[in-house]
mmCIF file of C-alpha atoms in Angstrom:
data_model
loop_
_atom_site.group_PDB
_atom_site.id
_atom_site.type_symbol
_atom_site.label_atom_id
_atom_site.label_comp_id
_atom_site.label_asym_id
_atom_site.label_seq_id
_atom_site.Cartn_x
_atom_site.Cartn_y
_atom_site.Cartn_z
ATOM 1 C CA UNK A 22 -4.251 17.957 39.173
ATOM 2 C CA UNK A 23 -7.415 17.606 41.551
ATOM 3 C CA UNK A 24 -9.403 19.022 38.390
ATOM 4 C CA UNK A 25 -7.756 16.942 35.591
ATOM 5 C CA UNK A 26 -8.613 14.018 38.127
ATOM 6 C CA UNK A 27 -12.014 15.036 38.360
ATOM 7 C CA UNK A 28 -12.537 14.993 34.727
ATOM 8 C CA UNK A 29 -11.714 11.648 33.943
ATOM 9 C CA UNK A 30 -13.688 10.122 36.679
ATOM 10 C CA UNK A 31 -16.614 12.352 35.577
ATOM 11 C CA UNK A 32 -15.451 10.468 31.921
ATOM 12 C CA UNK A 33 -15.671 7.257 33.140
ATOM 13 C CA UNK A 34 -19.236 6.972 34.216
ATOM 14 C CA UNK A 35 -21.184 8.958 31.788
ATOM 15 C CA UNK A 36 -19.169 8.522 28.665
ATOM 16 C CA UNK A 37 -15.653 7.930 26.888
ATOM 17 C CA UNK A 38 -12.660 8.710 29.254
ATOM 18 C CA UNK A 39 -10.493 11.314 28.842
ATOM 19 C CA UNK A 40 -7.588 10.168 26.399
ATOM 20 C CA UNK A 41 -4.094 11.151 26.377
ATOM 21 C CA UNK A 42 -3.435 13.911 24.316
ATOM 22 C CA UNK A 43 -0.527 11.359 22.302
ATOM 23 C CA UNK A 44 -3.644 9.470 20.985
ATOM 24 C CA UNK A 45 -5.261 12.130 18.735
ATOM 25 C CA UNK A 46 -1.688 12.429 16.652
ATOM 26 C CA UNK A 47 -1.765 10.814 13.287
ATOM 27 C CA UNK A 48 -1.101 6.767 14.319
ATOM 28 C CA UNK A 49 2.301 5.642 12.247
ATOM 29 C CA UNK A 50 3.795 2.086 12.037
ATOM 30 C CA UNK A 51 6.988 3.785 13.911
ATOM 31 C CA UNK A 52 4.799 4.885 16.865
ATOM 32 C CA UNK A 53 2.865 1.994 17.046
ATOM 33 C CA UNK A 54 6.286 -0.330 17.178
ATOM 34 C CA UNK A 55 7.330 1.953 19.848
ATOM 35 C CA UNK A 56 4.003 1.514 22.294
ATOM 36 C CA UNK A 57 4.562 -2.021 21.321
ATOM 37 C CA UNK A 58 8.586 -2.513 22.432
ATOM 38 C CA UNK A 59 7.039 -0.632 25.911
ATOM 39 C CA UNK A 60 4.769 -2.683 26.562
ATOM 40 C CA UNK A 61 6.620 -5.869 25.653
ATOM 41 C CA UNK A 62 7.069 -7.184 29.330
ATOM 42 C CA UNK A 63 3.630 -7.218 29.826
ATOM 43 C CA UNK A 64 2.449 -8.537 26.419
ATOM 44 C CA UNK A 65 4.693 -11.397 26.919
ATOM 45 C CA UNK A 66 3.544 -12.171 30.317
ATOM 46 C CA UNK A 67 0.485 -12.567 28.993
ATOM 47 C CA UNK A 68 0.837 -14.774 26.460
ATOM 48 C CA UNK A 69 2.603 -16.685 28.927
ATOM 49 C CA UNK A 70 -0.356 -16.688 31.187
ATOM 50 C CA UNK A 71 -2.769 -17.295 28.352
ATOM 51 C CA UNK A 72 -0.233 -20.424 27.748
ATOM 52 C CA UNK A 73 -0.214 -21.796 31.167
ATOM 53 C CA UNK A 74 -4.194 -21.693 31.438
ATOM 54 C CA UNK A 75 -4.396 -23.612 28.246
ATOM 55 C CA UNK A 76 -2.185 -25.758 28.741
ATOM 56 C CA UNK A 77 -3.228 -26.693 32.465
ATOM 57 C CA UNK A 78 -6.707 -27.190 30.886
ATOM 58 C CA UNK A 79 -5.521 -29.209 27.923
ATOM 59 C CA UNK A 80 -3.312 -32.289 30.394
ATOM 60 C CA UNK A 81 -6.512 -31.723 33.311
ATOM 61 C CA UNK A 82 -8.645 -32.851 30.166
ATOM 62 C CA UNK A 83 -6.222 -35.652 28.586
ATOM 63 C CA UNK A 84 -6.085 -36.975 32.447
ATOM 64 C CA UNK A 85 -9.791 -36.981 32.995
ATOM 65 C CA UNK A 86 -9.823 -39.205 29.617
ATOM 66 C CA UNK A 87 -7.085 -41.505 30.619
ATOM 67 C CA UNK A 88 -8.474 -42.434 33.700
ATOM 68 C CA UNK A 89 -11.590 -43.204 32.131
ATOM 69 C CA UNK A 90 -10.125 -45.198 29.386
ATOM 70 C CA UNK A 91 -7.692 -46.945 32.125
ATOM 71 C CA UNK A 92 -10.671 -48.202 34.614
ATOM 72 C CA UNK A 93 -12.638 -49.243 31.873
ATOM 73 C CA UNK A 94 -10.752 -51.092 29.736
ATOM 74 C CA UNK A 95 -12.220 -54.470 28.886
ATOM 75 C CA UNK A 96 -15.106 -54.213 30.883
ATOM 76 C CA UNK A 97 -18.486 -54.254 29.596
ATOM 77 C CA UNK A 98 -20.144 -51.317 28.927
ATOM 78 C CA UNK A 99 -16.601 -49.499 28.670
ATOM 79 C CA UNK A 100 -17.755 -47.405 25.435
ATOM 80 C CA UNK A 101 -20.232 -45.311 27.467
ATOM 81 C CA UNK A 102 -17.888 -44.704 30.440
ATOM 82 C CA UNK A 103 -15.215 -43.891 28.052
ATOM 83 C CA UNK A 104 -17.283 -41.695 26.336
ATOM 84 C CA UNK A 105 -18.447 -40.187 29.733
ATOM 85 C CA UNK A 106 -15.166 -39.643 30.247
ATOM 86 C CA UNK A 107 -14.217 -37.540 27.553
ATOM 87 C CA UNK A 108 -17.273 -35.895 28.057
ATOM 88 C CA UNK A 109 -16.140 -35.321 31.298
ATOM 89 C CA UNK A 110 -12.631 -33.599 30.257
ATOM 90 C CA UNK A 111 -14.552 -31.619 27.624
ATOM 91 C CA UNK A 112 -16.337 -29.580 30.498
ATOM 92 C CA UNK A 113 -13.496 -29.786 33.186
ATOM 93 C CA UNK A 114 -11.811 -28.084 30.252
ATOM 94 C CA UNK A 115 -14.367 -25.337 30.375
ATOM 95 C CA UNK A 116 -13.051 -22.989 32.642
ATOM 96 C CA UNK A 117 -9.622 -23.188 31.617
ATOM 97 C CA UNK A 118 -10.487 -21.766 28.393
ATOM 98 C CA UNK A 119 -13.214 -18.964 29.678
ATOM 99 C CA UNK A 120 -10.361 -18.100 32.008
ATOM 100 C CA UNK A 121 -7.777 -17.817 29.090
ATOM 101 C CA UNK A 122 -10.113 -15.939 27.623
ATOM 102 C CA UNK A 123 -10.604 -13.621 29.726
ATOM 103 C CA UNK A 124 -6.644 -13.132 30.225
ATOM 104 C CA UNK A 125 -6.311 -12.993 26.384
ATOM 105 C CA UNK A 126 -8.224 -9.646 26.204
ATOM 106 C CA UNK A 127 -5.620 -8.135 27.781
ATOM 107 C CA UNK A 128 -3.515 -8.043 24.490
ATOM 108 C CA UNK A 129 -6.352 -5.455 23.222
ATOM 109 C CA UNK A 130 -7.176 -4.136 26.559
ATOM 110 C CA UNK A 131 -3.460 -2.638 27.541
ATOM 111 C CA UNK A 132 -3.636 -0.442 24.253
ATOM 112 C CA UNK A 133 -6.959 0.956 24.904
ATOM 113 C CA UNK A 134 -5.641 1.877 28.863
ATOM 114 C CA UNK A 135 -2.338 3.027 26.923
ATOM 115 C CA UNK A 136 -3.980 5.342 25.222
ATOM 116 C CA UNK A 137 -6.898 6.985 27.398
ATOM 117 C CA UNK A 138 -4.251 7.151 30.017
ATOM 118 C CA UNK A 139 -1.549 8.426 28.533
ATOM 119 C CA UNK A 140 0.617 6.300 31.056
ATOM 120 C CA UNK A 141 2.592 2.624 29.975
ATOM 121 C CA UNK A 142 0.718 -0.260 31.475
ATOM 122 C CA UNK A 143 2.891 -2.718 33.292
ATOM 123 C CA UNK A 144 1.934 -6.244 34.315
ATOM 124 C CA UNK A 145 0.741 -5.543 37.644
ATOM 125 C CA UNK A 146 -1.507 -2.381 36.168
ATOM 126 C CA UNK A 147 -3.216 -4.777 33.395
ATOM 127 C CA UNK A 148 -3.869 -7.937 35.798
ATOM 128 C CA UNK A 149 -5.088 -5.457 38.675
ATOM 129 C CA UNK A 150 -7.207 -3.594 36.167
ATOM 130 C CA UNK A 151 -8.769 -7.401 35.007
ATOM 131 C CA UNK A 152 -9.766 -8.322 38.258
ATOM 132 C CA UNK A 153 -11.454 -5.871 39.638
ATOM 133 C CA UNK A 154 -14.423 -6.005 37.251
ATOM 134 C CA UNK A 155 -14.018 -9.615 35.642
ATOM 135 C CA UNK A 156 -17.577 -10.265 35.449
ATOM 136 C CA UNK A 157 -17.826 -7.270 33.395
ATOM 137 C CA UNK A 158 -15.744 -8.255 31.374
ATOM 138 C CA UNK A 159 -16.621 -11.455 30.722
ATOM 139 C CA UNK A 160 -20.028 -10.589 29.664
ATOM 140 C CA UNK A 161 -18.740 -8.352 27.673
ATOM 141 C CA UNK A 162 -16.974 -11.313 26.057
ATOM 142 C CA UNK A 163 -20.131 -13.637 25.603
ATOM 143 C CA UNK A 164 -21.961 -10.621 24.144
ATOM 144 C CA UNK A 165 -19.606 -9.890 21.086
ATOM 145 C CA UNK A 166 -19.152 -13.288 20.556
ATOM 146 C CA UNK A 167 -22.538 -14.807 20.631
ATOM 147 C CA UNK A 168 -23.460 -11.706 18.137
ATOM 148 C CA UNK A 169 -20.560 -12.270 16.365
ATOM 149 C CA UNK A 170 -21.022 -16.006 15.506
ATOM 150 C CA UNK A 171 -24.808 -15.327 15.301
ATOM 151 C CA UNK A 172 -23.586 -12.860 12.569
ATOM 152 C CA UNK A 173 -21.436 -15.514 10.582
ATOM 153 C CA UNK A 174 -23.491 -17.931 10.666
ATOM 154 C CA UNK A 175 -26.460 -15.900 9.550
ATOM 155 C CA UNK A 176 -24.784 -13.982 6.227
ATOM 156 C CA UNK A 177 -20.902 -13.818 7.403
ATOM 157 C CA UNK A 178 -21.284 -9.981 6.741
ATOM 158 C CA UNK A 179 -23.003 -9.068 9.778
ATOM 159 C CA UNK A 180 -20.431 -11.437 11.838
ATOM 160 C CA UNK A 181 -17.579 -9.078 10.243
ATOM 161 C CA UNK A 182 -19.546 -6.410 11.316
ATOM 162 C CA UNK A 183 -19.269 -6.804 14.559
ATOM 163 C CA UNK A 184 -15.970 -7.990 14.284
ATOM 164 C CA UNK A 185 -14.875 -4.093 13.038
ATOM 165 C CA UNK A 186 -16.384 -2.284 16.085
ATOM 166 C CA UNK A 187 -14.190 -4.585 17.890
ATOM 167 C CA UNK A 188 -11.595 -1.992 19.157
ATOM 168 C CA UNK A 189 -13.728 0.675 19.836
ATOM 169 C CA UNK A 190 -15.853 -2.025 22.301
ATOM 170 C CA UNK A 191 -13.009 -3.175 23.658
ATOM 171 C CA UNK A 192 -11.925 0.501 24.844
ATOM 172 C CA UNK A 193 -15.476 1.072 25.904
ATOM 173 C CA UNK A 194 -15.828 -1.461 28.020
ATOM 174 C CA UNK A 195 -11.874 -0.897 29.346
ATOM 175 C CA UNK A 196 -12.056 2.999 29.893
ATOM 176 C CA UNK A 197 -15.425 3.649 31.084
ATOM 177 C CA UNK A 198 -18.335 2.609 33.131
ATOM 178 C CA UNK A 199 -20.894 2.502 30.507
ATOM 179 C CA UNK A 200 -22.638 -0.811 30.723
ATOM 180 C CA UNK A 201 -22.074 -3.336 28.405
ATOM 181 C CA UNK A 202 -24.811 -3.362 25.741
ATOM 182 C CA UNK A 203 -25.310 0.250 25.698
ATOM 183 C CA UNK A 204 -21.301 0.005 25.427
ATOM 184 C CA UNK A 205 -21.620 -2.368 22.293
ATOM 185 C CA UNK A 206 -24.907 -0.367 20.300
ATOM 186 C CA UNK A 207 -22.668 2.767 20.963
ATOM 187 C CA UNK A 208 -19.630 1.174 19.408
ATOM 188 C CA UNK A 209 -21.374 0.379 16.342
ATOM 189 C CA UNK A 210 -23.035 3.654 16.216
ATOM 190 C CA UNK A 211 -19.036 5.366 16.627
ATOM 191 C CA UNK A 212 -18.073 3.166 13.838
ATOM 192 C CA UNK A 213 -21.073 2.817 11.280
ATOM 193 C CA UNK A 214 -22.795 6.539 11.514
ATOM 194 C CA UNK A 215 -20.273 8.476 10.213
ATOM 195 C CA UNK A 216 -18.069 9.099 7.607
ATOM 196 C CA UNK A 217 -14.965 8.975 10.338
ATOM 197 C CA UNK A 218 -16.361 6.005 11.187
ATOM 198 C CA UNK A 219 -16.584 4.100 7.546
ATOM 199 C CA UNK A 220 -12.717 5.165 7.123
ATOM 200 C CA UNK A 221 -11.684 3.818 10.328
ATOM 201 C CA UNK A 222 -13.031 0.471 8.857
ATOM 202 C CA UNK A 223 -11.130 0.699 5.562
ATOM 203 C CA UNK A 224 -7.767 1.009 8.087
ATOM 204 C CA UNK A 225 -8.714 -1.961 9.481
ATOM 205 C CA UNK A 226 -8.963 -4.086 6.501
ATOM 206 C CA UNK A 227 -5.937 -2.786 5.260
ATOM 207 C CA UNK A 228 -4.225 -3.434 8.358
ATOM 208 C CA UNK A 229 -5.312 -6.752 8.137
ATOM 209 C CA UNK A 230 -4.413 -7.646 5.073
ATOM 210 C CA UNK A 231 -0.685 -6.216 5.913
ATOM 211 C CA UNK A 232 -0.730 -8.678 9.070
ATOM 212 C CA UNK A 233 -2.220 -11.255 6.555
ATOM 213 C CA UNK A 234 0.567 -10.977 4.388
ATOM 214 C CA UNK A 235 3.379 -10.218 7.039
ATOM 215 C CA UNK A 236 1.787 -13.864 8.503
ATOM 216 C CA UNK A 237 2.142 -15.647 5.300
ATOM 217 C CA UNK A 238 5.434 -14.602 4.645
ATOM 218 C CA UNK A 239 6.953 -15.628 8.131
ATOM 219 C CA UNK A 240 5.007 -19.277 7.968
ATOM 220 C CA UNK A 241 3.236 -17.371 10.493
ATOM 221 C CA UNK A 242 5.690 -15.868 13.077
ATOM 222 C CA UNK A 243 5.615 -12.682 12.364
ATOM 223 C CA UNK A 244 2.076 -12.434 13.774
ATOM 224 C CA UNK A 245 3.324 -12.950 16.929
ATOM 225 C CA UNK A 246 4.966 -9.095 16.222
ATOM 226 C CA UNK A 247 2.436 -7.684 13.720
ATOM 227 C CA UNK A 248 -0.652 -8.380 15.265
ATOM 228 C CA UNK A 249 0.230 -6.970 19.309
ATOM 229 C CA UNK A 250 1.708 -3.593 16.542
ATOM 230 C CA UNK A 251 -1.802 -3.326 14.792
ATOM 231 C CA UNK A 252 -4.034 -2.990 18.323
ATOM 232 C CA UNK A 253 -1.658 -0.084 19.124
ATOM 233 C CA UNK A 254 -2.363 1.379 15.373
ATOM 234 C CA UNK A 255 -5.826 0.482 15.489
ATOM 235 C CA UNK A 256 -6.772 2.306 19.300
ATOM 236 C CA UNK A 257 -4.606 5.202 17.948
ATOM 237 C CA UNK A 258 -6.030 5.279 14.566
ATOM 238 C CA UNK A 259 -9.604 5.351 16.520
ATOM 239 C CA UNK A 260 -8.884 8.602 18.237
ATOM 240 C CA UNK A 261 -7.399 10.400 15.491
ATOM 241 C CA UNK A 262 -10.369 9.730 13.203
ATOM 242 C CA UNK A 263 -12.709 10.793 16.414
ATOM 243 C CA UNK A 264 -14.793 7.354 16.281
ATOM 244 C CA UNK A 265 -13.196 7.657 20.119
ATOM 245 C CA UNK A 266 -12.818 10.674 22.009
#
């Protein structure tokens, strides 16, 4: 035990943690529903949270804009101090959506910690593990998506690019110690210098098109199932192609 311990410490700071020995088995839709239905309390907690924030940050805005509107109506000069307002609400808004963010990573964070652990992450587990390195993580954040949209805008290629190495980042970040842009030039090297690698990325475009379609055919409900199933495949499908280890 003190060994195996040992081991995956040693794994955290100098390179990818120790995975369970359940993620290098070939990833199936039936084991990925089953990782899913355990760790349903927690997914829907936080969706829930991500819910709250947004919503708290959505009325917190409207209020900001009402007031405005409310002590300036009629008066002169009310356009700019309305618009002030709403300017206002548009930055009080700010947090609340960095902050739901930042929760919302969980729903790709608890499968990467499912499967380098080997263990089924409960609520408490995935909020703990969130706080105690959330500037980490939210750099992390800004990173991928300031490359990402950089990316898009540029030639859209290079933005879906980045958007592929997504799961293997995510469980870099998660799982290890490595700091964050050696985490993200690592991830693409995992995913785009090798021929493990280049397959990985043809499961996730097909898994995306099946979540496309399963989307479309449910007026969009049955992303609410599919996609939560497909981070599960996806982290799995990672290890057993060796792109993580």
């Amino acid at each position: 035990m003190l060994v195996a311990n040992a081991a995956r410490t040693f794994g955290r700071v100098g390179r990818l943690s120790l995975a369970s020995s359940a993620a290098y088995e070939p990833p199936s839709v039936e084991r990925a529903w089953q990782a899913f239905l355990a760790h349903l309390p927690t997914i829907l907690l936080i969706w829930v949270a991500c819910a709250v924030i947004s919503g708290l940050g959505v009325v917190v805005s409207l209020g900001f804009t009402a007031v405005g509107i409310a002590l300036t109506s009629g008066a002169a000069g009310s356009d700019t101090v309305s618009g002030l307002a709403d300017l206002l609400g548009s930055i009080v808004q700010l947090p609340f959506m960095v902050l739901s963010s930042l929760v919302g990573v969980l729903f790709l964070a608890v499968p990467a910690l499912h499967y380098a652990t080997g263990e089924t992450i409960g609520v408490e587990q995935a909020f703990r593990t969130l706080v105690q390195r959330p500037w980490r993580y939210l750099l992390a954040g800004l990173l991928f998506s300031v490359v990402g949209a950089l990316g898009l805008i540029l030639c859209i290629l290079p933005g879906v690019a980045v958007s592929l190495v997504g799961p293997v980042y995510v469980n870099r970040i998660f799982t290890t110690d490595i700091p964050v842009l050696q985490a993200f030039t690592g991830s693409f090297q995992a995913v785009y210098g090798s021929s493990k690698g280049w397959e990985f990325v043809g499961i996730q475009v097909l898994v995306f098109l099946v979540v496309l379609a399963v989307a479309v055919c449910t007026c969009g409900l049955g992303a609410l199932v599919a996609v939560p199933v497909s981070t599960f495949y996806l982290q799995n499908a990672a290890y057993h192609k060796g792109v993580l280890s």
